[in-house]
XYZ file of C-alpha atoms in Angstrom:
602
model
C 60.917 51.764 -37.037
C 56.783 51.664 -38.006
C 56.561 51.223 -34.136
C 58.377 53.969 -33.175
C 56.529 56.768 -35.375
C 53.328 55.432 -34.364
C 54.173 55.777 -30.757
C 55.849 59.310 -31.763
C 52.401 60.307 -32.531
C 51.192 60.223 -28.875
C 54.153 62.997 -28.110
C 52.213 65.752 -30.643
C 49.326 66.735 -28.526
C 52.245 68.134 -25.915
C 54.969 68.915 -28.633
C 55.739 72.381 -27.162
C 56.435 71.147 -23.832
C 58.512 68.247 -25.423
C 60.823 71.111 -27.742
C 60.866 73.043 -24.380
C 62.468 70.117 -23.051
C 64.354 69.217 -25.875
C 65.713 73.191 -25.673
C 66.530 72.892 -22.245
C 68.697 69.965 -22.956
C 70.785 71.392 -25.904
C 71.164 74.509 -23.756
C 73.044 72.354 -20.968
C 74.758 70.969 -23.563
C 76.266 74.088 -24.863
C 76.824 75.106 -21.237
C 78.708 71.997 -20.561
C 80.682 72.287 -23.644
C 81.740 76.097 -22.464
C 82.881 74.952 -19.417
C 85.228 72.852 -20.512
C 86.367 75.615 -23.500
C 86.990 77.653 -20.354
C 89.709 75.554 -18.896
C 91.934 76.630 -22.037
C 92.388 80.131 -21.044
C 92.205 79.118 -17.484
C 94.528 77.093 -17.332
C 96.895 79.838 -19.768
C 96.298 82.085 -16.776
C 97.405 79.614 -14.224
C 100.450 79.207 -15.513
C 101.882 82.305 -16.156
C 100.583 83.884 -19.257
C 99.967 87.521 -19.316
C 96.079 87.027 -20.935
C 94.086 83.958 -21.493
C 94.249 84.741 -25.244
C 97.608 82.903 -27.433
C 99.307 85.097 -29.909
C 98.199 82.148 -32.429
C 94.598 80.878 -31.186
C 92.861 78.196 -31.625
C 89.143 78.662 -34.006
C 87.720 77.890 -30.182
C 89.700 80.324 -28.810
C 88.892 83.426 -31.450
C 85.545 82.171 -30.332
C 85.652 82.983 -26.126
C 87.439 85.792 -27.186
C 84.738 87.187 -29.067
C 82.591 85.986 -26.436
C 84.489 86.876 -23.328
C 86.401 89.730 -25.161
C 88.502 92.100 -22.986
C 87.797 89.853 -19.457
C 90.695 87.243 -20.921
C 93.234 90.410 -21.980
C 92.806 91.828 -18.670
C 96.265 93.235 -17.429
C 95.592 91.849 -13.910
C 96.358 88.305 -14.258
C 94.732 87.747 -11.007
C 91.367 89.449 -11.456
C 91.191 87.748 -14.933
C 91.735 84.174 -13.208
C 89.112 85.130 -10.590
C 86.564 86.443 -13.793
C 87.113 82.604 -15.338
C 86.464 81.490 -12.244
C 83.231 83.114 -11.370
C 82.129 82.488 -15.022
C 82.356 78.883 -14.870
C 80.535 78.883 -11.578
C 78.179 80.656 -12.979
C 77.628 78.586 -16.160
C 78.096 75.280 -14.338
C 74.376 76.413 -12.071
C 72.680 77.910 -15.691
C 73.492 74.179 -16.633
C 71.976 72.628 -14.476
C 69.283 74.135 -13.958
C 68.561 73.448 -17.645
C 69.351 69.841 -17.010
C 66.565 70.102 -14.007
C 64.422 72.171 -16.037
C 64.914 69.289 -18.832
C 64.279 66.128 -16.391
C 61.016 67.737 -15.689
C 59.508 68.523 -18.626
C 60.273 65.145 -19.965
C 58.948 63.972 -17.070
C 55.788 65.222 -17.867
C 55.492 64.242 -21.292
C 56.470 60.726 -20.624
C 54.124 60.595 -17.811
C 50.977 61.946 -20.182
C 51.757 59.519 -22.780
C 51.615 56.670 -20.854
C 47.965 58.431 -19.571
C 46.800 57.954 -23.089
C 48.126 54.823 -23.990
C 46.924 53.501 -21.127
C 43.226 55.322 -21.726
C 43.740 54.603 -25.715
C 44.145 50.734 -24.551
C 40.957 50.705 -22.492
C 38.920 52.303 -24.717
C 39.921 50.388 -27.251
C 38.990 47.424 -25.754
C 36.007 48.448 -25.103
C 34.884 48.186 -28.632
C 36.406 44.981 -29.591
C 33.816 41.676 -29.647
C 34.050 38.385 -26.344
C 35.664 36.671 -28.809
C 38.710 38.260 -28.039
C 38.376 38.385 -24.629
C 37.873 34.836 -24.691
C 41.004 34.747 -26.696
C 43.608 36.653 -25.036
C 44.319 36.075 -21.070
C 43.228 38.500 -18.630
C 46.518 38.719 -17.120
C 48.544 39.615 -20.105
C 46.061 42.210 -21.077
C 46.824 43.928 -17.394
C 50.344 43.311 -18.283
C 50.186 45.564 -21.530
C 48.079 48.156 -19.626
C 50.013 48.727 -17.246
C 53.871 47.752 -17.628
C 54.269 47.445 -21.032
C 53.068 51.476 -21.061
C 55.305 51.979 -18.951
C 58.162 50.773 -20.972
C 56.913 52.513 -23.937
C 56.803 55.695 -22.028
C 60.282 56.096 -22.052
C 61.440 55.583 -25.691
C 59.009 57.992 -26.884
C 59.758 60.848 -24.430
C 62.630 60.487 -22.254
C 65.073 58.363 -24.007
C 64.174 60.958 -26.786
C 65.325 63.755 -25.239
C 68.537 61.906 -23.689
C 69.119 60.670 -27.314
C 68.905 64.424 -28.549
C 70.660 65.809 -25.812
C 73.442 63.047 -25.874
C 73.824 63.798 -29.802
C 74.084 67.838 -28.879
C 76.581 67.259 -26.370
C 78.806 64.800 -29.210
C 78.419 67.511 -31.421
C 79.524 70.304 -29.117
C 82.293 68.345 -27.981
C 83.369 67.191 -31.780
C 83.338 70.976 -32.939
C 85.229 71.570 -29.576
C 87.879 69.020 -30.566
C 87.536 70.348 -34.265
C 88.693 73.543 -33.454
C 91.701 72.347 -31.437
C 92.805 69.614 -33.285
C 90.653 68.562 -37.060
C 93.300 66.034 -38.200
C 92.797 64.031 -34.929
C 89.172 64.700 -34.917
C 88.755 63.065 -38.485
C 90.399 60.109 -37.147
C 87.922 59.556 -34.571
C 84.789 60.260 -36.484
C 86.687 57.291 -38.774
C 86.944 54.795 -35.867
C 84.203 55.519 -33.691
C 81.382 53.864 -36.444
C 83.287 50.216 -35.429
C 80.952 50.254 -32.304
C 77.636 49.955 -34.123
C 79.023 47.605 -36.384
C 80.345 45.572 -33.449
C 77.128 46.543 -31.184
C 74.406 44.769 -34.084
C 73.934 41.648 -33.516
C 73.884 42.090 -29.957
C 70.839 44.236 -30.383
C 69.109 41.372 -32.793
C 69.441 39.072 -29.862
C 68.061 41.238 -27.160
C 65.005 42.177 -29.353
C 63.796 38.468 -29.138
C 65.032 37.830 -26.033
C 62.652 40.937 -24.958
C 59.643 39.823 -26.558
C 59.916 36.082 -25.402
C 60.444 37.845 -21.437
C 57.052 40.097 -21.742
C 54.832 37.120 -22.540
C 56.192 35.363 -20.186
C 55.445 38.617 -17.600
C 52.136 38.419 -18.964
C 51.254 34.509 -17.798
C 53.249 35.116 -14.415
C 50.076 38.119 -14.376
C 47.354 35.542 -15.366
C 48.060 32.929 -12.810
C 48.470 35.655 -10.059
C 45.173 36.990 -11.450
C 43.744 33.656 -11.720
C 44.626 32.362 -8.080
C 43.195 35.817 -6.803
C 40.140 35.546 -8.121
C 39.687 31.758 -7.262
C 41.022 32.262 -3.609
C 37.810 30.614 -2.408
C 38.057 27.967 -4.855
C 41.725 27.269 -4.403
C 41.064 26.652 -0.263
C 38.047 24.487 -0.591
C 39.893 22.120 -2.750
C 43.122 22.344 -1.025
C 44.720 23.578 -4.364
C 47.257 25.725 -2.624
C 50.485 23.613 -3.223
C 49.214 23.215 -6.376
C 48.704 26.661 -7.136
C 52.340 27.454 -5.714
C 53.947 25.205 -8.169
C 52.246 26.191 -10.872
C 53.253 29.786 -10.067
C 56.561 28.329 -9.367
C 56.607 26.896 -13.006
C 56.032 30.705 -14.592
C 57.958 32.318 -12.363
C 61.080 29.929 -13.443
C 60.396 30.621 -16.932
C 60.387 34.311 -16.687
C 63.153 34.391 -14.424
C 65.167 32.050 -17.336
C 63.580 34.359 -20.127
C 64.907 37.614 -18.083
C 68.439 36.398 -17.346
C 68.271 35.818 -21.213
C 67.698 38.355 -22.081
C 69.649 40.565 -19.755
C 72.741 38.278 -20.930
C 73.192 40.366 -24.027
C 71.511 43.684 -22.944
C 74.068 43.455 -20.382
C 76.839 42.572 -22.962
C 75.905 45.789 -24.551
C 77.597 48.334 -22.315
C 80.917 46.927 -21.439
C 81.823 46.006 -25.202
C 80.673 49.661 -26.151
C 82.454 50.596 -23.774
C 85.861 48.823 -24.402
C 85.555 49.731 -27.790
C 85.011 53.630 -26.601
C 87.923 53.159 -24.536
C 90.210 51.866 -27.773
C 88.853 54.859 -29.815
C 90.263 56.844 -26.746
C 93.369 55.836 -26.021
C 94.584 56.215 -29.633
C 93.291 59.384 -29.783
C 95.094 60.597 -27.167
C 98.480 58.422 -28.328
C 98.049 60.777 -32.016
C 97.670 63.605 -29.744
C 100.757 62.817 -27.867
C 102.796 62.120 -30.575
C 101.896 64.935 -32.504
C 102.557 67.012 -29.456
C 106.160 65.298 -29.043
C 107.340 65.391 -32.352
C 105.961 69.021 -33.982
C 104.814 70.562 -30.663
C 102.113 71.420 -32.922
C 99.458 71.501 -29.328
C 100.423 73.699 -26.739
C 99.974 72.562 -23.082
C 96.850 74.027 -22.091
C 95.151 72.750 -25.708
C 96.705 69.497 -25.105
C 94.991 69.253 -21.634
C 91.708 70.392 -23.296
C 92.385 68.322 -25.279
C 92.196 65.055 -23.582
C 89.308 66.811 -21.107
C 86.728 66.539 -23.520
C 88.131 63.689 -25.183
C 87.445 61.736 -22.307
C 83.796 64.039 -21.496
C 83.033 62.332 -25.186
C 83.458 58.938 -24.328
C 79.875 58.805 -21.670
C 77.693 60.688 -24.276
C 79.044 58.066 -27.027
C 78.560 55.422 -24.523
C 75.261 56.459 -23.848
C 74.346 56.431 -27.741
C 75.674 53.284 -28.015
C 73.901 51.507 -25.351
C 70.701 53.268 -25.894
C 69.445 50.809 -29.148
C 70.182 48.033 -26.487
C 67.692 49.554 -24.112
C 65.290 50.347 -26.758
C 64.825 47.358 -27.801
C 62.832 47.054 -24.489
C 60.591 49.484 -24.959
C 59.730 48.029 -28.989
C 58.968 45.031 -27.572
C 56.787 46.502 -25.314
C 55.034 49.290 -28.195
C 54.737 45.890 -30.509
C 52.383 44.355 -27.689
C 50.413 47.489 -27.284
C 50.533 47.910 -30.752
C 48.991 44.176 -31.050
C 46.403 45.337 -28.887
C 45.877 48.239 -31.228
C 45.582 46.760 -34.029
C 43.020 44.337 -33.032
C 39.967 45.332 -35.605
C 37.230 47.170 -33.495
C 34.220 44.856 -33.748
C 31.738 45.741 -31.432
C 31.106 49.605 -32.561
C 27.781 51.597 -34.416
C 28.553 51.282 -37.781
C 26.941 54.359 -39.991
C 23.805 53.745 -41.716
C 22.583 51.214 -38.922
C 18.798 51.978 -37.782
C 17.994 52.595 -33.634
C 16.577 49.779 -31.974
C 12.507 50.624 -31.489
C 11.923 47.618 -29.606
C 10.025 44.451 -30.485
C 6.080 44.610 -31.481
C 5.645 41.013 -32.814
C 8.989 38.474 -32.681
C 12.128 37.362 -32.790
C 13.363 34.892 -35.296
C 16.591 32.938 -35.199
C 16.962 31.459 -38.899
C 19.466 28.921 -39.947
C 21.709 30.396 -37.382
C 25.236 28.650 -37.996
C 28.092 30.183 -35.114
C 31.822 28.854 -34.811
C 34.580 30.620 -32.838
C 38.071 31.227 -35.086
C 39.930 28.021 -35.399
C 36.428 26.070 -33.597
C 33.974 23.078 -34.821
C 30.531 24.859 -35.165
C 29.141 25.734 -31.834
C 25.491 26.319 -33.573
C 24.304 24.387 -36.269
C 21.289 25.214 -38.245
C 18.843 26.615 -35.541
C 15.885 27.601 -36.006
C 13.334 28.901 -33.573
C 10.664 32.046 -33.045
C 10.465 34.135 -29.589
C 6.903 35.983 -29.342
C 6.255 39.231 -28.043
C 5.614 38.499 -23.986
C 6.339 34.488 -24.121
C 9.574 32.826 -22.305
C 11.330 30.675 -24.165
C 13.737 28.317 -22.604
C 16.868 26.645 -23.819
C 18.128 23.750 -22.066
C 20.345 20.839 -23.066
C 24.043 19.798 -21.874
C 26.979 21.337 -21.297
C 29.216 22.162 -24.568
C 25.389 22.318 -26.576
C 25.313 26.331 -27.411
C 23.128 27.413 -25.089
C 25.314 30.432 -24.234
C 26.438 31.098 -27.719
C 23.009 31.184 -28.164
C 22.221 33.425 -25.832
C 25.390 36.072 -26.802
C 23.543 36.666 -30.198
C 20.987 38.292 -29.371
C 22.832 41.363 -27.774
C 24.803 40.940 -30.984
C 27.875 40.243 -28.461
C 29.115 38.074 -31.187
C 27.323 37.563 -34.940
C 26.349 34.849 -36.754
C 28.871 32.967 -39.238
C 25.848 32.354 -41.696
C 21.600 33.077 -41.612
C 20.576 35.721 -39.412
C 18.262 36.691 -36.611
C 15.028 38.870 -37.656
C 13.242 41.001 -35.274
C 9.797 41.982 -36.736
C 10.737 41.001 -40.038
C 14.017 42.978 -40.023
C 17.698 41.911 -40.221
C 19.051 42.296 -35.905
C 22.229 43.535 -37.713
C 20.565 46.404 -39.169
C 19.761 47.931 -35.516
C 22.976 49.502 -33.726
C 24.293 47.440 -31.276
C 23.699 49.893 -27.951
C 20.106 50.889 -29.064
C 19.752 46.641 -28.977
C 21.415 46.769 -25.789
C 19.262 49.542 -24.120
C 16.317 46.952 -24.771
C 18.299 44.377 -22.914
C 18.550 43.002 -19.543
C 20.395 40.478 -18.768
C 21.352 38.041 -15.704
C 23.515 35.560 -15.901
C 25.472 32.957 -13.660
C 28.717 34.977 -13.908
C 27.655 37.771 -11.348
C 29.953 40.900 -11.816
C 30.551 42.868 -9.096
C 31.764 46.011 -9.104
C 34.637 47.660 -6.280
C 32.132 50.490 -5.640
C 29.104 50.793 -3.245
C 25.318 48.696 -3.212
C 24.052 51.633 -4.434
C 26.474 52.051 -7.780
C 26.505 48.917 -8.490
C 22.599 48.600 -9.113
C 22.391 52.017 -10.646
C 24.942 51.025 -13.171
C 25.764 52.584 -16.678
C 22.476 54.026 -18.179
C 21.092 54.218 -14.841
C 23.626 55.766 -12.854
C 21.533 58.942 -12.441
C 18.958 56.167 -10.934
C 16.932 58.091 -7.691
C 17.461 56.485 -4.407
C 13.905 55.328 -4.268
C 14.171 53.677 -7.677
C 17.193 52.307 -6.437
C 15.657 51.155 -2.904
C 12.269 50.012 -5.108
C 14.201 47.396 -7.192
C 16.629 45.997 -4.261
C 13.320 45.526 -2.582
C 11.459 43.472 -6.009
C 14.933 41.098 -6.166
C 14.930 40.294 -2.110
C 17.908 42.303 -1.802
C 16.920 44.869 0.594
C 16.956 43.131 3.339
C 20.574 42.325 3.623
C 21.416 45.340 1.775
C 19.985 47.257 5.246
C 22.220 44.761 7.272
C 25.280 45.538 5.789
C 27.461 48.397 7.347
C 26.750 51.247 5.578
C 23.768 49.694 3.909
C 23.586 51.156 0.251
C 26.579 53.026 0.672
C 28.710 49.946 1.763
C 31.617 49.069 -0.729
C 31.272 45.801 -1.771
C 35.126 45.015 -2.425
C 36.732 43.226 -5.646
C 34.335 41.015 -7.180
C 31.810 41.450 -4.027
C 33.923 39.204 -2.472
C 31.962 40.173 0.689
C 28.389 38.798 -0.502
C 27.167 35.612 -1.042
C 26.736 33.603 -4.402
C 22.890 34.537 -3.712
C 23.189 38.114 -1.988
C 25.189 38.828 -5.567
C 22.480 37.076 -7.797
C 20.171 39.299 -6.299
C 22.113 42.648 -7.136
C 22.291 41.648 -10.331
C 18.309 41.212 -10.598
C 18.431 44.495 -9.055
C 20.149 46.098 -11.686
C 18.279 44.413 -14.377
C 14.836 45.299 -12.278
C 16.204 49.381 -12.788
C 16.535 49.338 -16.040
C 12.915 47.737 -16.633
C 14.152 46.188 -20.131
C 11.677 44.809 -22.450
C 13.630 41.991 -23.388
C 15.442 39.923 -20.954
C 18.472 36.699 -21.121
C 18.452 34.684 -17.589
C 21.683 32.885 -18.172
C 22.306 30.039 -15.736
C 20.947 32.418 -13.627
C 20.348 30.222 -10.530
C 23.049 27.976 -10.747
C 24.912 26.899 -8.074
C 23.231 28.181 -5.716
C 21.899 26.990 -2.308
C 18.168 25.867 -1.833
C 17.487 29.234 0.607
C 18.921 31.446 -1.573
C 17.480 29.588 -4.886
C 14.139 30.517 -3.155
C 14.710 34.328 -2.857
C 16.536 34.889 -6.313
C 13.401 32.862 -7.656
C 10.920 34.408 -6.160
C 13.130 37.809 -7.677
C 13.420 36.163 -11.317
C 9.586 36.118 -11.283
C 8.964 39.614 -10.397
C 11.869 40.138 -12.787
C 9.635 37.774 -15.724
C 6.139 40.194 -15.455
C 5.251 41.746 -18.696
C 8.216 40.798 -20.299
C 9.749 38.705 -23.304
C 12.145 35.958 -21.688
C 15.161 33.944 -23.459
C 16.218 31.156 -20.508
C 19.159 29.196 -20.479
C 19.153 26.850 -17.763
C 20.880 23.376 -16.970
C 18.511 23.154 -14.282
C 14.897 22.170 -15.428
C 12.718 23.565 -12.172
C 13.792 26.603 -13.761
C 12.235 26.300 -17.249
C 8.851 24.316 -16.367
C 6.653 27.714 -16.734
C 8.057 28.271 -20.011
C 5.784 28.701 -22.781
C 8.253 26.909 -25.080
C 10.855 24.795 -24.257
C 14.037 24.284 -26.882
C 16.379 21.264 -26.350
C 20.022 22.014 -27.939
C 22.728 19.010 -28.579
C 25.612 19.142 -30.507
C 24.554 22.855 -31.804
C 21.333 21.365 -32.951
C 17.591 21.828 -32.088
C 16.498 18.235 -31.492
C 13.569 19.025 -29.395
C 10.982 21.894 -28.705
C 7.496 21.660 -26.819
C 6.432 22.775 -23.564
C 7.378 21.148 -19.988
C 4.181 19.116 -20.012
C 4.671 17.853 -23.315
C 8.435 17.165 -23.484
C 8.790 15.456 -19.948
C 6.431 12.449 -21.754
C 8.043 12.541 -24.875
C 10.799 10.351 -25.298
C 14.368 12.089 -26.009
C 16.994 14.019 -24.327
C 14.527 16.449 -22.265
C 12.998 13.326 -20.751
C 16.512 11.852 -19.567
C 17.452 14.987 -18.370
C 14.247 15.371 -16.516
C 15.012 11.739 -14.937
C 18.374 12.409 -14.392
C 17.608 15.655 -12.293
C 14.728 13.712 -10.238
C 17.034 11.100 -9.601
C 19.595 13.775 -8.168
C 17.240 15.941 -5.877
């Protein structure tokens, strides 16, 4: 039940709408529960009494006598059945208006909380570390964002309110049936508790049968993702059988997990249902009996009677099936919860200083990394960046070079030593001042669904003036097919930029970096697969992008690193090597074999 009151608090900040609801629904309720009171002195009337009021009543009769007072001891037994008439009419539209007035309001509130779990999530997310992301699938993230809110949704607003309003129509009904009959009214507030004994482990079944069916929602979401965002891939290698079966495969094991589950949540209404049903029938076999042997019900009670004995049995069911149903929705709050819960890594943290920028150096001392449950990605490196040097890190895939790399933005921090900048602890500097002082490029181009323009004046430089904008297309080689495109800076450049090339998206990226004019700069991979035309232009754009700045290089690629002032070979998480170009292509080691092996290739 932690779940539950920790999704309860997301219904506060609209509380009075919620009890407005919640009013609404108690009023219909009451309403309902009056309509059926009303058949009693109806249905007295009807057949042949002088008033609708017994010379012995009923408690619920001294009750809509008080109520409807000299309108059921009319003389005119005509005009009084014509009076009951009009007043049930008239009841039966308040009621429903309520329950419309009810549906709404809920609506509302369900609606808004799944707003802010939804935002909540996001934000959230934003301040948690890579190594999560690099954890925890894309598409079961997407999964939680969207459907699993959803789900939750409804057991903290609507199924509330149905709950409530189910429980005020029992109880109206019970003290209906109270006041007509108590002795048979005992006996079914005895009886009726046999359904949730009976209805238990049913539930404990469909809880893990729930759980087991979202995950399995949320990898039928990551290969869809996945296969979406590699269309291109998928094609050139004529993967598309093979991406069919493997969505084949997850979709089979959801579809088992859902039948699973839906084996008992569908077991859940026809046994409460039966067992309503028994509760019912002897019920109305005491009633009958009593009425046969001591007469002790007159007709039109009798008929009452049974009329909301049998209006009980859907509000019961209702309550019955509704932990069934739930059970949904917890699964789904425990995965957003999960999310939640997830310890926000990548925030300010009081006390640290603002980044002022570097005067001297950067220093990366007996820097040690591994990722949870990992072998050590960085072992023991040491190595100083200058003030206005580039400093390139090469060495084979697997060696740290992008670990590397993610330090410095403090993306992720270092299991043991520490990286200095002018003396001083990188940790001790918040992690967006750092940032601010940042540019970086890397292989992994993002892309943004919004126009040219937006996507190069993006973040802290989306107030960016079109000339600035137009100033640092034109330094990466980008203007020239940005003017080509439709509507030039205004075009929209579609999911992932799907309609640019590998090298017309390398270049918005310089772009971007070229706005923000950082002082510091990463190049990650950043020419990588790329063709020998485009290499060219984002070249030519990565050395515009190099003036008057301090560089850290990662590169597979050595054409890419020979300017470098200093050159650092990684293997294995180690630094085995560090020189310049000139020096380390002579030297033997693994620079010079990679230098071999890349002449060899071109």
């Amino acid at each position: 039940m932690g779940r539950y009151w920790r999704l309860l608090r997301y219904v506060r900040p609209y509380r009075l709408v919620f009890l407005l609801g919640l009013f609404a629904a108690v009023v219909a309720s009451v309403l309902d529960g009056f309509t059926l009171a009303l058949l009693i002195p109806f249905l007295r009337l009807l057949f042949g009494a002088a008033t609708g009021v017994a010379e012995i009543p009923t408690a619920l009769e001294r009750v809509l006598g008080w109520l409807l007072g000299s309108l059921l001891a009319a003389g005119d037994r005509g005009a009084a059945l014509r009076a009951i008439v009009f007043v049930i009419l008239v009841t039966v539209v308040m009621k429903n208006v309520a329950i419309y007035v009810a549906g709404v309001l809920s609506q509302y509130v369900q609606e808004a909380v799944a707003r802010d779990l939804r935002r909540r999530m996001h934000d959230h997310m934003q301040r948690l570390g890579l190594s999560f992301f690099q954890r925890v699938k894309q598409g079961q993230l997407l999964s939680r964002i969207v459907a699993d809110a959803d789900q939750a949704k409804w057991l903290v607003s609507a199924a509330l309110v149905s709950v409530l309003q189910n429980v005020a129509l029992v109880a109206v009904y019970v003290a209906i049936l109270y006041s007509l009959s108590w002795r048979l009214t005992v006996v079914m507030l005895l009886v009726a508790p046999i359904i949730v004994l009976v209805m238990r482990p049913i539930l404990r079944r469909v809880r893990a049968r729930v759980l087991a069916a979202l995950d399995e929602r949320g990898e039928l979401t990551a290969v869809v993702g996945e296969t979406i965002e590699g269309a291109r891939v998928v094609k050139a290698h004529g993967a598309e059988e093979y991406e069919r079966r493997r969505f084949e495969a997850v979709g089979q094991r959801y579809f088992a997990g859902m039948l699973r589950m839906q084996w008992f949540a569908q077991l859940a209404s026809p046994v409460s249902e039966t067992l309503g049903a028994v509760v019912l029938v002897v019920l109305l076999l005491l009633v009958s009996q009593t009425a046969v042997q001591s007469d002790a019900l007159r007709p039109e009670v009798f008929v009452a009677f049974a009329a909301v004995s049998l209006r009980l049995l859907p509000p019961v069911k209702r309550l019955a099936q509704f932990p069934a149903f739930g059970e949904h929705a917890l699964a789904a709050a425990a995965r957003i919860l999960e999310i939640l819960d997830q310890p926000a890594d990548d925030v300010e943290v009081p006390g640290e200083r603002r980044f002022p920028g570097l005067e001297s150096h950067i220093e990366f001392r007996d820097v040690w990394m591994a990722y949870e449950g990992e072998q050590w990605v960085l072992r023991g490196v040491n190595f100083t960046i200058r003030r206005g040097e580039v400093v390139a890190i090469v060495g084979p895939s697997g060696a740290g070079k992008s670990t590397l790399a993610d330090l410095l933005p403090r993306f992720i921090e270092p299991a043991r030593g520490q990286i200095l900048v002018d003396g001083l602890p990188l940790a001790g500097f918040s992690r967006r001042s750092v940032r601010q002082r940042l540019g970086i490029v890397s292989q992994h181009t993002v892309i943004f669904n919004d126009t040219v323009r937006n996507n190069i004046a993006y973040g802290d430089q989306a107030g960016a003036t079109a000339a600035a904008v137009t100033a640092a297309a034109r330094a990466a080689n980008a203007h020239a097919f940005i003017e080509r495109l439709p509507q030039g800076y205004d075009t929209l450049l579609g999911e992932r930029g799907m309609r640019l090339s590998g090298g017309e998206r390398q270049r918005i990226a310089i772009a971007r970096a070229l706005l923000r004019d950082p002082p510091l700069l990463i190049l990650d991979e950043a020419t990588s697969n790329l063709d020998s035309e485009s290499e060219q232009l984002v070249q030519a754009a990565i050395a515009r992008l190099l003036e008057r700045r301090t560089v850290l290089v990662i590169a597979h690629r050595l054409s890419t690193v020979a300017r470098a002032d200093t050159i650092v070979v990684l293997e294995n998480g180690r630094i085995v090597q560090r020189g310049r170009h000139t020096e380390l292509r002579h030297e033997e080691g693994p620079y010079r074999r990679l230098h071999d092996l890349e002449g060899a290739a071109s």
